[in-house]
């Protein structure tokens, strides 16, 4: 009652008035006031003390009719350009390239050109990823295909190290969420026959099997591996454990619930 109805009076130390209105003894009043003063005025801080991590996507993917369009996010583009005044002064002077101003202008032009080339490469890599993982954008993780940097490098006629730099710490905003570029490079898993399966698709299957399991008899990692094998996806038990842990799903013994 004190915290709900008399908090302002407590802040003004009007304890006698609060005691009169509440109708309690002085000892009870002192104990109650001490308790209220000891409470945390911001209790939510105990549950949300960590700062959220935010990322700004480097490329944005959107669907226009039946096509997926990849564009560089304008927010990440550096606003670098030549200062027109100095460029004009250089043009009006002797224009010697070996002069200090001429060298600085040349360096500025190279810098702007290299920055533009870098973002052109990022966009080309993004477009190639979207083309290779087109089914992901239609159907989600279950349709993700195995992909390696070498595949992108060969298609774009780039060195693999160039593709690695273009994808490192880069993010792509899609209708399914924002993902790091490396998310689109799941490793290839061994599958029966000539089938192909990615690690991302296997994780989706594991998650779906766990979601459909009986809570009184949850699937162990061995059982999950056997079920995947029945679908032609060959995974060791330890790999299933690794994927389950990556999805923050507890083991079978912690998922088991007694029948109601």
mmCIF file of N, CA and C in Angstrom, residues 20 24 31 60 69 103 106-107 126 169 188 212:
data_model
loop_
_atom_site.group_PDB
_atom_site.id
_atom_site.type_symbol
_atom_site.label_atom_id
_atom_site.label_comp_id
_atom_site.label_asym_id
_atom_site.label_seq_id
_atom_site.Cartn_x
_atom_site.Cartn_y
_atom_site.Cartn_z
ATOM 1 N N UNK A 20 -0.492 7.445 9.977
ATOM 2 C CA UNK A 20 -1.868 7.800 10.336
ATOM 3 C C UNK A 20 -2.859 7.282 9.305
ATOM 4 N N UNK A 24 -1.156 1.829 11.294
ATOM 5 C CA UNK A 24 -0.297 0.759 11.797
ATOM 6 C C UNK A 24 0.593 1.308 12.904
ATOM 7 N N UNK A 31 9.621 -0.547 9.607
ATOM 8 C CA UNK A 31 10.045 -1.739 8.857
ATOM 9 C C UNK A 31 9.563 -1.670 7.404
ATOM 10 N N UNK A 60 21.046 -5.126 -49.530
ATOM 11 C CA UNK A 60 19.622 -5.340 -49.283
ATOM 12 C C UNK A 60 19.049 -6.147 -50.443
ATOM 13 N N UNK A 69 16.330 -8.661 -56.328
ATOM 14 C CA UNK A 69 17.201 -7.537 -56.644
ATOM 15 C C UNK A 69 18.146 -7.281 -55.471
ATOM 16 N N UNK A 103 49.772 15.264 -57.108
ATOM 17 C CA UNK A 103 49.922 13.942 -56.486
ATOM 18 C C UNK A 103 48.767 13.650 -55.527
ATOM 19 N N UNK A 106 45.669 12.885 -57.480
ATOM 20 C CA UNK A 106 45.761 11.541 -58.056
ATOM 21 C C UNK A 106 45.472 10.473 -57.002
ATOM 22 N N UNK A 107 46.020 10.665 -55.794
ATOM 23 C CA UNK A 107 45.767 9.717 -54.701
ATOM 24 C C UNK A 107 44.285 9.709 -54.331
ATOM 25 N N UNK A 126 27.191 -10.533 -53.751
ATOM 26 C CA UNK A 126 25.835 -10.667 -53.216
ATOM 27 C C UNK A 126 24.859 -11.187 -54.256
ATOM 28 N N UNK A 169 32.644 -10.345 -42.520
ATOM 29 C CA UNK A 169 31.922 -9.380 -41.679
ATOM 30 C C UNK A 169 30.939 -8.520 -42.485
ATOM 31 N N UNK A 188 28.749 -29.006 -47.369
ATOM 32 C CA UNK A 188 28.054 -30.116 -48.012
ATOM 33 C C UNK A 188 28.099 -31.335 -47.110
ATOM 34 N N UNK A 212 8.378 -32.126 -33.261
ATOM 35 C CA UNK A 212 7.272 -33.082 -33.441
ATOM 36 C C UNK A 212 7.380 -34.292 -32.517
#
